[in-house]
Short mmCIF file of C-alpha atoms and ligand atoms in Angstrom, two decimals:
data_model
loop_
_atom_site.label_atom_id
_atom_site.label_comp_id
_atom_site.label_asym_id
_atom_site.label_seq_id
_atom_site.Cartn_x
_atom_site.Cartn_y
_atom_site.Cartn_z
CA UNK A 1 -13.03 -4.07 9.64
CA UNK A 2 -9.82 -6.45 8.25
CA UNK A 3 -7.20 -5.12 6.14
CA UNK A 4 -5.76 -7.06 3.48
CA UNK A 5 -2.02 -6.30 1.83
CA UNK A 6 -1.49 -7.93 -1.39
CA UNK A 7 2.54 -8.25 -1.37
CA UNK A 8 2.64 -11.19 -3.71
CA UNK A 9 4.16 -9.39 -6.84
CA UNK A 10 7.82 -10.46 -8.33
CA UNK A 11 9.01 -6.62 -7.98
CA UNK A 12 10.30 -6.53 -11.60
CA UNK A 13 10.37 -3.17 -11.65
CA UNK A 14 13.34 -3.19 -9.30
CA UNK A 15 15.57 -5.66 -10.24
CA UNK A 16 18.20 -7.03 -9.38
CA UNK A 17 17.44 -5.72 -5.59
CA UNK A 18 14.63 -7.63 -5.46
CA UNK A 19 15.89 -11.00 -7.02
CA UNK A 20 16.39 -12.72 -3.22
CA UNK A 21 14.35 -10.24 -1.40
CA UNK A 22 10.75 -9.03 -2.02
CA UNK A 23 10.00 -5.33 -3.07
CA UNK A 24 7.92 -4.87 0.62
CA UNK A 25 10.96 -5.66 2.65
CA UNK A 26 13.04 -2.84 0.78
CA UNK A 27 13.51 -0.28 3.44
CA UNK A 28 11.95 3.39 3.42
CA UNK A 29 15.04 5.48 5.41
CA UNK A 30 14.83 3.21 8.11
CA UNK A 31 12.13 0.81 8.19
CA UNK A 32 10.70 -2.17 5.60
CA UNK A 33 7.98 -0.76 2.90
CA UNK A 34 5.58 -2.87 4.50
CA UNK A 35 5.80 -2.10 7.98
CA UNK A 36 4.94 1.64 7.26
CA UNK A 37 1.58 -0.51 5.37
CA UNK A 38 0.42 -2.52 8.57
CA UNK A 39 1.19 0.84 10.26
CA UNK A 40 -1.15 3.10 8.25
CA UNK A 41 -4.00 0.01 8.82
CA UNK A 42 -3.60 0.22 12.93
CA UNK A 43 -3.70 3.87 13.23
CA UNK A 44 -6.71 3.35 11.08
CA UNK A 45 -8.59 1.51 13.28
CA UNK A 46 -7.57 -1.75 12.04
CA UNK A 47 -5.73 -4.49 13.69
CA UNK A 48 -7.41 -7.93 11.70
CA UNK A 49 -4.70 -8.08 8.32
CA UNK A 50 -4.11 -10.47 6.10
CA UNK A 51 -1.31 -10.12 3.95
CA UNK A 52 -0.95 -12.00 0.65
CA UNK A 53 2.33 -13.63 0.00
CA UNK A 54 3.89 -15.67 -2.27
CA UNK A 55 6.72 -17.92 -3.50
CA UNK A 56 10.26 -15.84 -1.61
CA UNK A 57 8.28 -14.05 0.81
CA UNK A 58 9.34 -15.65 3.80
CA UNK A 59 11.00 -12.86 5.06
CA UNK A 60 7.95 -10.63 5.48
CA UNK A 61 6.09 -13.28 8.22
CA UNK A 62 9.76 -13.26 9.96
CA UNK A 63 9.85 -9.20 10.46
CA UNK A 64 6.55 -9.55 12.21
CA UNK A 65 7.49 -12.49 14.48
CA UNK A 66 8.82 -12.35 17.59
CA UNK A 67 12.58 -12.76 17.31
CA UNK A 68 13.85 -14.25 20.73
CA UNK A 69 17.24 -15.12 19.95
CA UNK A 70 17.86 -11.11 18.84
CA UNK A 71 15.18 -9.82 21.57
CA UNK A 72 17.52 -11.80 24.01
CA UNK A 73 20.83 -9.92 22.90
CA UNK A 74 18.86 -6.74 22.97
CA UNK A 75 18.02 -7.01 26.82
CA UNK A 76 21.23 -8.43 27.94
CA UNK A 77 23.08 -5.93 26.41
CA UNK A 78 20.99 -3.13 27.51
CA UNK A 79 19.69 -1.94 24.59
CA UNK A 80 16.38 -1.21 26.26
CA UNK A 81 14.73 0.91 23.46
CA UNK A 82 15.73 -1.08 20.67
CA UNK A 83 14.33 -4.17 22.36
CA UNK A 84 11.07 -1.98 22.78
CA UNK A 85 11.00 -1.27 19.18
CA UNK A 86 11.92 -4.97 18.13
CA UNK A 87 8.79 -6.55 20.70
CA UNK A 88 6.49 -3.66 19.32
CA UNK A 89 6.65 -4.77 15.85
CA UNK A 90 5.63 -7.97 16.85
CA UNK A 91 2.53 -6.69 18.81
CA UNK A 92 1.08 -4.56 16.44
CA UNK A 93 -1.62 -5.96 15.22
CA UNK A 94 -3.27 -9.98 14.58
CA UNK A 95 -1.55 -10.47 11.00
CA UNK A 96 -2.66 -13.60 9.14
CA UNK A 97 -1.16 -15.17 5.85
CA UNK A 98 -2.43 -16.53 2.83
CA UNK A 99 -0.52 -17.56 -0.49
CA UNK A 100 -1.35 -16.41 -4.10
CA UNK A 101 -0.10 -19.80 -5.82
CA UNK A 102 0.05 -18.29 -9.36
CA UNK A 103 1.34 -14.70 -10.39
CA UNK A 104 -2.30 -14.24 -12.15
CA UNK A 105 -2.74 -10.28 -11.03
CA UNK A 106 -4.08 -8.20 -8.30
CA UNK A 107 -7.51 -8.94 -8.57
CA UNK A 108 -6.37 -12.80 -8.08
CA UNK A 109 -4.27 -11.47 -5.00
CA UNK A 110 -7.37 -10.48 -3.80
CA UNK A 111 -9.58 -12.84 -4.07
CA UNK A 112 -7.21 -15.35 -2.35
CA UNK A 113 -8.90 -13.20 0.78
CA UNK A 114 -12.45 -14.29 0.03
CA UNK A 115 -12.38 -17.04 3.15
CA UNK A 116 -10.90 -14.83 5.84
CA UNK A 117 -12.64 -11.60 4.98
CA UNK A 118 -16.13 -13.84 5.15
CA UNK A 119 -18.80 -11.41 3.96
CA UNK A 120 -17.64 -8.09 5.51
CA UNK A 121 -16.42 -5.17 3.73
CA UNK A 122 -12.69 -4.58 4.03
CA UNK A 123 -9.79 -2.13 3.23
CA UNK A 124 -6.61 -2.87 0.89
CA UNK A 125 -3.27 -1.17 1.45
CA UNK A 126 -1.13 -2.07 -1.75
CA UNK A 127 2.24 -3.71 0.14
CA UNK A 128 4.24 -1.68 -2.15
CA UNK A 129 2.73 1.52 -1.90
CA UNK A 130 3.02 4.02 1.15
CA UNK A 131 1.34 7.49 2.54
CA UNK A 132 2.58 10.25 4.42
CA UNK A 133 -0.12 12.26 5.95
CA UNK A 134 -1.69 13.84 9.22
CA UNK A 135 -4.65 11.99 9.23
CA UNK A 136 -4.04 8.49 7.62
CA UNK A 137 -5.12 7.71 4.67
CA UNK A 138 -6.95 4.37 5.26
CA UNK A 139 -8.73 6.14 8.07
CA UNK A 140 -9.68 9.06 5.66
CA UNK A 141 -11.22 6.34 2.88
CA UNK A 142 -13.23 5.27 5.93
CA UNK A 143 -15.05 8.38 6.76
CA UNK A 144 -16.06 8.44 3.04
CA UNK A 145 -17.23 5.09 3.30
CA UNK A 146 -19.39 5.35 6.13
CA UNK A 147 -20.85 8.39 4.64
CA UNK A 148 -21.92 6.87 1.05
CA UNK A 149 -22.04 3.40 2.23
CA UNK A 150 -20.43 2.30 -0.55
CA UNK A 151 -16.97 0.97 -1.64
CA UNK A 152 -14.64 3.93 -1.81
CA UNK A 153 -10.96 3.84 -3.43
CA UNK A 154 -8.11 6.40 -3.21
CA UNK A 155 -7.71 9.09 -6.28
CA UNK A 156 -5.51 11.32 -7.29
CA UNK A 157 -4.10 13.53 -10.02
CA UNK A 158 -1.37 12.56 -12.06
CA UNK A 159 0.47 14.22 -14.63
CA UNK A 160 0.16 13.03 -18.14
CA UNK A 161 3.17 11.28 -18.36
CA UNK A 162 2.37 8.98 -15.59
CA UNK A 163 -1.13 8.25 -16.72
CA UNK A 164 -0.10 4.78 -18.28
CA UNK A 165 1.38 3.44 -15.03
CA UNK A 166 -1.92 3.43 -13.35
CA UNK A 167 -5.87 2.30 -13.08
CA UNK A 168 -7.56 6.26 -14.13
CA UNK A 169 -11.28 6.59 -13.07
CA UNK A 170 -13.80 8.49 -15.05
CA UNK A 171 -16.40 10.51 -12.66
CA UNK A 172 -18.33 13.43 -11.40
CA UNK A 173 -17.15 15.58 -8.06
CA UNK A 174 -20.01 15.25 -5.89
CA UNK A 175 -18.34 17.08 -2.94
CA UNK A 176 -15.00 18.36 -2.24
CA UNK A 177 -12.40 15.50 -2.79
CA UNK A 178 -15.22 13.01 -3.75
CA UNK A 179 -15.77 11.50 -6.90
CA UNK A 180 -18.80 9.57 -8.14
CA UNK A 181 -16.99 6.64 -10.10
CA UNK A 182 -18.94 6.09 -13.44
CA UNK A 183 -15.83 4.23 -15.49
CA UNK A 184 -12.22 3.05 -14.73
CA UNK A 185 -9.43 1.59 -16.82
CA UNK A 186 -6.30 -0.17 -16.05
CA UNK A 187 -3.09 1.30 -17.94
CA UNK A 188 -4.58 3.33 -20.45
CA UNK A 189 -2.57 5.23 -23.08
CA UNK A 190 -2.69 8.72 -22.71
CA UNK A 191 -5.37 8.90 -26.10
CA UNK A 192 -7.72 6.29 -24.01
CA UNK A 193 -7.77 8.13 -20.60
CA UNK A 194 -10.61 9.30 -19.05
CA UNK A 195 -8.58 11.57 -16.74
CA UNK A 196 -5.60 12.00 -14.99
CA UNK A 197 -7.41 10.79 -11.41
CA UNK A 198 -5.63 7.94 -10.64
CA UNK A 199 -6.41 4.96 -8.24
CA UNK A 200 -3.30 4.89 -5.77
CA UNK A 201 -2.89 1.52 -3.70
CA UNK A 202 -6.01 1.97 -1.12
CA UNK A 203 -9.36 0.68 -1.39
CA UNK A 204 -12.38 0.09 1.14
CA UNK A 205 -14.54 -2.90 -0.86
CA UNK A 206 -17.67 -4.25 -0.22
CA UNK A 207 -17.41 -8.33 -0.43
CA UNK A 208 -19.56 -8.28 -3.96
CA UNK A 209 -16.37 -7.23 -5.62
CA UNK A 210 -15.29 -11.49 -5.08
CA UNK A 211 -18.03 -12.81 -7.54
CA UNK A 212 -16.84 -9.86 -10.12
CA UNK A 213 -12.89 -10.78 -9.80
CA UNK A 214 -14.49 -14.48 -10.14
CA UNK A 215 -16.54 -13.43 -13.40
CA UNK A 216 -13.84 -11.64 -15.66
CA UNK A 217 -11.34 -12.56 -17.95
CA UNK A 218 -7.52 -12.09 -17.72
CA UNK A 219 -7.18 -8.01 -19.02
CA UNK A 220 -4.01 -6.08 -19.10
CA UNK A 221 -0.88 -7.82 -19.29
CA UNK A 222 -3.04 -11.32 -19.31
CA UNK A 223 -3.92 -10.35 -15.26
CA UNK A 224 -6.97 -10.62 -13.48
CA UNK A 225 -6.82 -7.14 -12.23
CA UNK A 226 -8.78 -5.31 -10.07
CA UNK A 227 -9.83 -2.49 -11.88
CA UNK A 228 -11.41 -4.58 -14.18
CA UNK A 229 -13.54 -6.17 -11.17
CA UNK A 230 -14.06 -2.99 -9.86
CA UNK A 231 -15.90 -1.38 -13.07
CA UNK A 232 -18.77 -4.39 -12.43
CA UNK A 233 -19.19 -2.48 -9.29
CA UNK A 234 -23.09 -1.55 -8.23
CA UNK A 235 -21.53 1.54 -6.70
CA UNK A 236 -18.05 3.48 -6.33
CA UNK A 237 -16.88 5.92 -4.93
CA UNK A 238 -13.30 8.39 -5.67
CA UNK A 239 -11.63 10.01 -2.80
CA UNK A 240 -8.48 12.66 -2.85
CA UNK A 241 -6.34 11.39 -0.24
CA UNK A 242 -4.54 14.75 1.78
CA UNK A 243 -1.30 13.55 1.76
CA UNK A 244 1.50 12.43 0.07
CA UNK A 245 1.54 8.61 -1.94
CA UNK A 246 4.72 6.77 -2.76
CA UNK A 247 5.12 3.69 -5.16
CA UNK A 248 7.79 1.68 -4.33
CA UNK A 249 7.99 -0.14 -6.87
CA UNK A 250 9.24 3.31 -9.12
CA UNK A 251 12.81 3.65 -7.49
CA UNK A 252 13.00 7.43 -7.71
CA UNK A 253 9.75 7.48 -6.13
CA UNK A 254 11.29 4.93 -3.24
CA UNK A 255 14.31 7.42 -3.42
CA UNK A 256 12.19 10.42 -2.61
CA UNK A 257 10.31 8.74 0.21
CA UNK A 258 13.08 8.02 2.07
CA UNK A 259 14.43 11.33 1.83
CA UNK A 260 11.53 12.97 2.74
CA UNK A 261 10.81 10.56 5.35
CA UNK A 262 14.62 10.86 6.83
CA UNK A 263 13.98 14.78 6.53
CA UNK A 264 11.23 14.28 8.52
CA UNK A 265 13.58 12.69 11.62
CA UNK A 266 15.40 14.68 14.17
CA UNK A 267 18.51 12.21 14.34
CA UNK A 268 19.34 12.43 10.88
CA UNK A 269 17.70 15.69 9.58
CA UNK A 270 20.71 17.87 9.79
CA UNK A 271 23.07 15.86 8.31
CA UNK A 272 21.12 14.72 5.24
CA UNK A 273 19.96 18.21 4.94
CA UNK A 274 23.77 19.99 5.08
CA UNK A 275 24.29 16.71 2.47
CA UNK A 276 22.26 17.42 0.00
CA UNK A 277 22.82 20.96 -0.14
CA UNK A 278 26.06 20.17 -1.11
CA UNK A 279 25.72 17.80 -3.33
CA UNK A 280 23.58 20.30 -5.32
CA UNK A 281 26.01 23.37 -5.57
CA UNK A 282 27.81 20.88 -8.20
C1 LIG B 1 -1.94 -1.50 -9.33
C2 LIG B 1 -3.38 -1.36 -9.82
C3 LIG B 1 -3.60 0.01 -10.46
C4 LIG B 1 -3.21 1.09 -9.48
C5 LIG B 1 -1.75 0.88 -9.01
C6 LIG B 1 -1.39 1.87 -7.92
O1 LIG B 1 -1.07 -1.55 -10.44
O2 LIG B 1 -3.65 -2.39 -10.75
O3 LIG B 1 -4.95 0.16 -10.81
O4 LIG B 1 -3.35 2.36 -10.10
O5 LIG B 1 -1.58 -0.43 -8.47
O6 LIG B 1 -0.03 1.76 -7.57
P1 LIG B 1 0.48 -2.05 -10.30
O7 LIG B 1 1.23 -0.90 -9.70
O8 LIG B 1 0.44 -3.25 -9.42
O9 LIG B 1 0.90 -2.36 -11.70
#
């Protein structure tokens, strides 16, 4: 199985910090937004990923190149586990690029992958959207996809208010955490909803979904999205990831990841922890 990571959105949403810099190389406590992506995809089995750039993403293919003149300093000065940590990003995985030319929408982003993927199915990891969980969450969607045999994309319920940021599925619960998809919508109003299950950044496909992106028109915001490919679908699946999803893009949400994330980290636990405590007596 390959992975692809669309990363080739402007990052709007978080302006100005992502005027020179793209929204995937924002870091999460201590590491880029991406890197915690192409993580998720190896401990899932996966070590084949393409990521889709664009125009002022050159700093992305950099962080996962080898960096001699910096790996040099590291060893010479005998900083022996940051130079580990450095050549390990490197080694992860086999990650390929491909440009998306035009900002036309996700479903565009994906179908820049059509060559490379080559008729298999494949999981996408949104480059601006991360997980937190035990077992991870690409590997979950991949026990539910070699059960139905079918492509399977990550749900989950969202309170009313966020409704309108996301694509919202309509289906039946077949089994605990699964949904049988029968409808999905991109941005609906609250009115239009189907539900509050939401589709959150992780996807297994099935290589039909290429012909669909290449047979609809432009929908929301005049994008080729996804969603919209994705209702053409012969068969879908919903699954309830266990864990806990952050979009980047939102910066509270980026705030709260790397809180909880730093939290989560002996070396700086205690501090942040005595810290915030204090800041909230006032
Ligand atoms: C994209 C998808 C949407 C999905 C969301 C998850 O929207 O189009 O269906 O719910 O990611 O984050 P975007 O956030 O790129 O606007």
């Amino acid at each position: 199985m390959k992975a692809v990571i669309p990363a080739a959105g402007l990052g709007t949403r978080f302006l100005p910090a992502t005027k020179a810099q793209p929204k995937e190389m924002l870091p999460v406590f201590n590491k880029p937004t991406i890197q915690y992506v192409v993580e998720e995809a190896v401990s899932s089995g996966i070590d084949d990923i393409l990521i889709i750039t664009g125009k002022g993403k050159r700093s992305i293919e950099d962080h996962f190149d080898r960096s001699f003149e910096l790996e040099y300093f590291l060893r010479n000065s005998g900083k022996t586990n940051s130079l580990l940590e450095i050549e390990a990003i490197s080694d992860m995985a086999d990650i390929y690029y491909v440009r998306q030319k035009q900002q036309k929408g996700l479903g565009d982003a994906i179908s820049c992958a059509k060559k490379h993927i080559d008729g298999d199915p494949f999981a996408v990891l949104l480059g601006d959207t991360i997980t937190q969980s035990n077992i991870p969450c690409t590997k979950q969607l991949l026990e539910t996809f070699y059960k139905y045999e079918s492509s399977t994309i990550a749900i989950e319920m969202v309170p009313d208010e966020r409704i309108e940021r996301y694509g919202i599925i309509k289906g039946t619960e077949i089994s605990n955490s699964v949904y049988k998809i029968e409808d999905m919508v991109e941005k609906p109003t609250l009115k239009e909803a189907p539900s509050n299950l939401a589709i959150t950044g992780r996807y297994i496909l099935v290589p039909e979904i290429f012909d669909h992106i290449e047979s609809i028109p432009p929908g929301v915001g005049g994008e080729i999205q996804l969603t919209d490919a994705m209702r053409l679908m012969n068969e879908m699946y919903g699954y309830v990831l266990e864990g806990k999803v952050y979009d980047i893009g939102n910066t509270v949400e980026w705030l709260k990841s790397s809180i909880e994330i730093a939290l989560k980290d002996e070396s700086v636990k205690y501090e942040l922890k005595q810290y915030l405590k204090e800041l909230l007596k006032d």
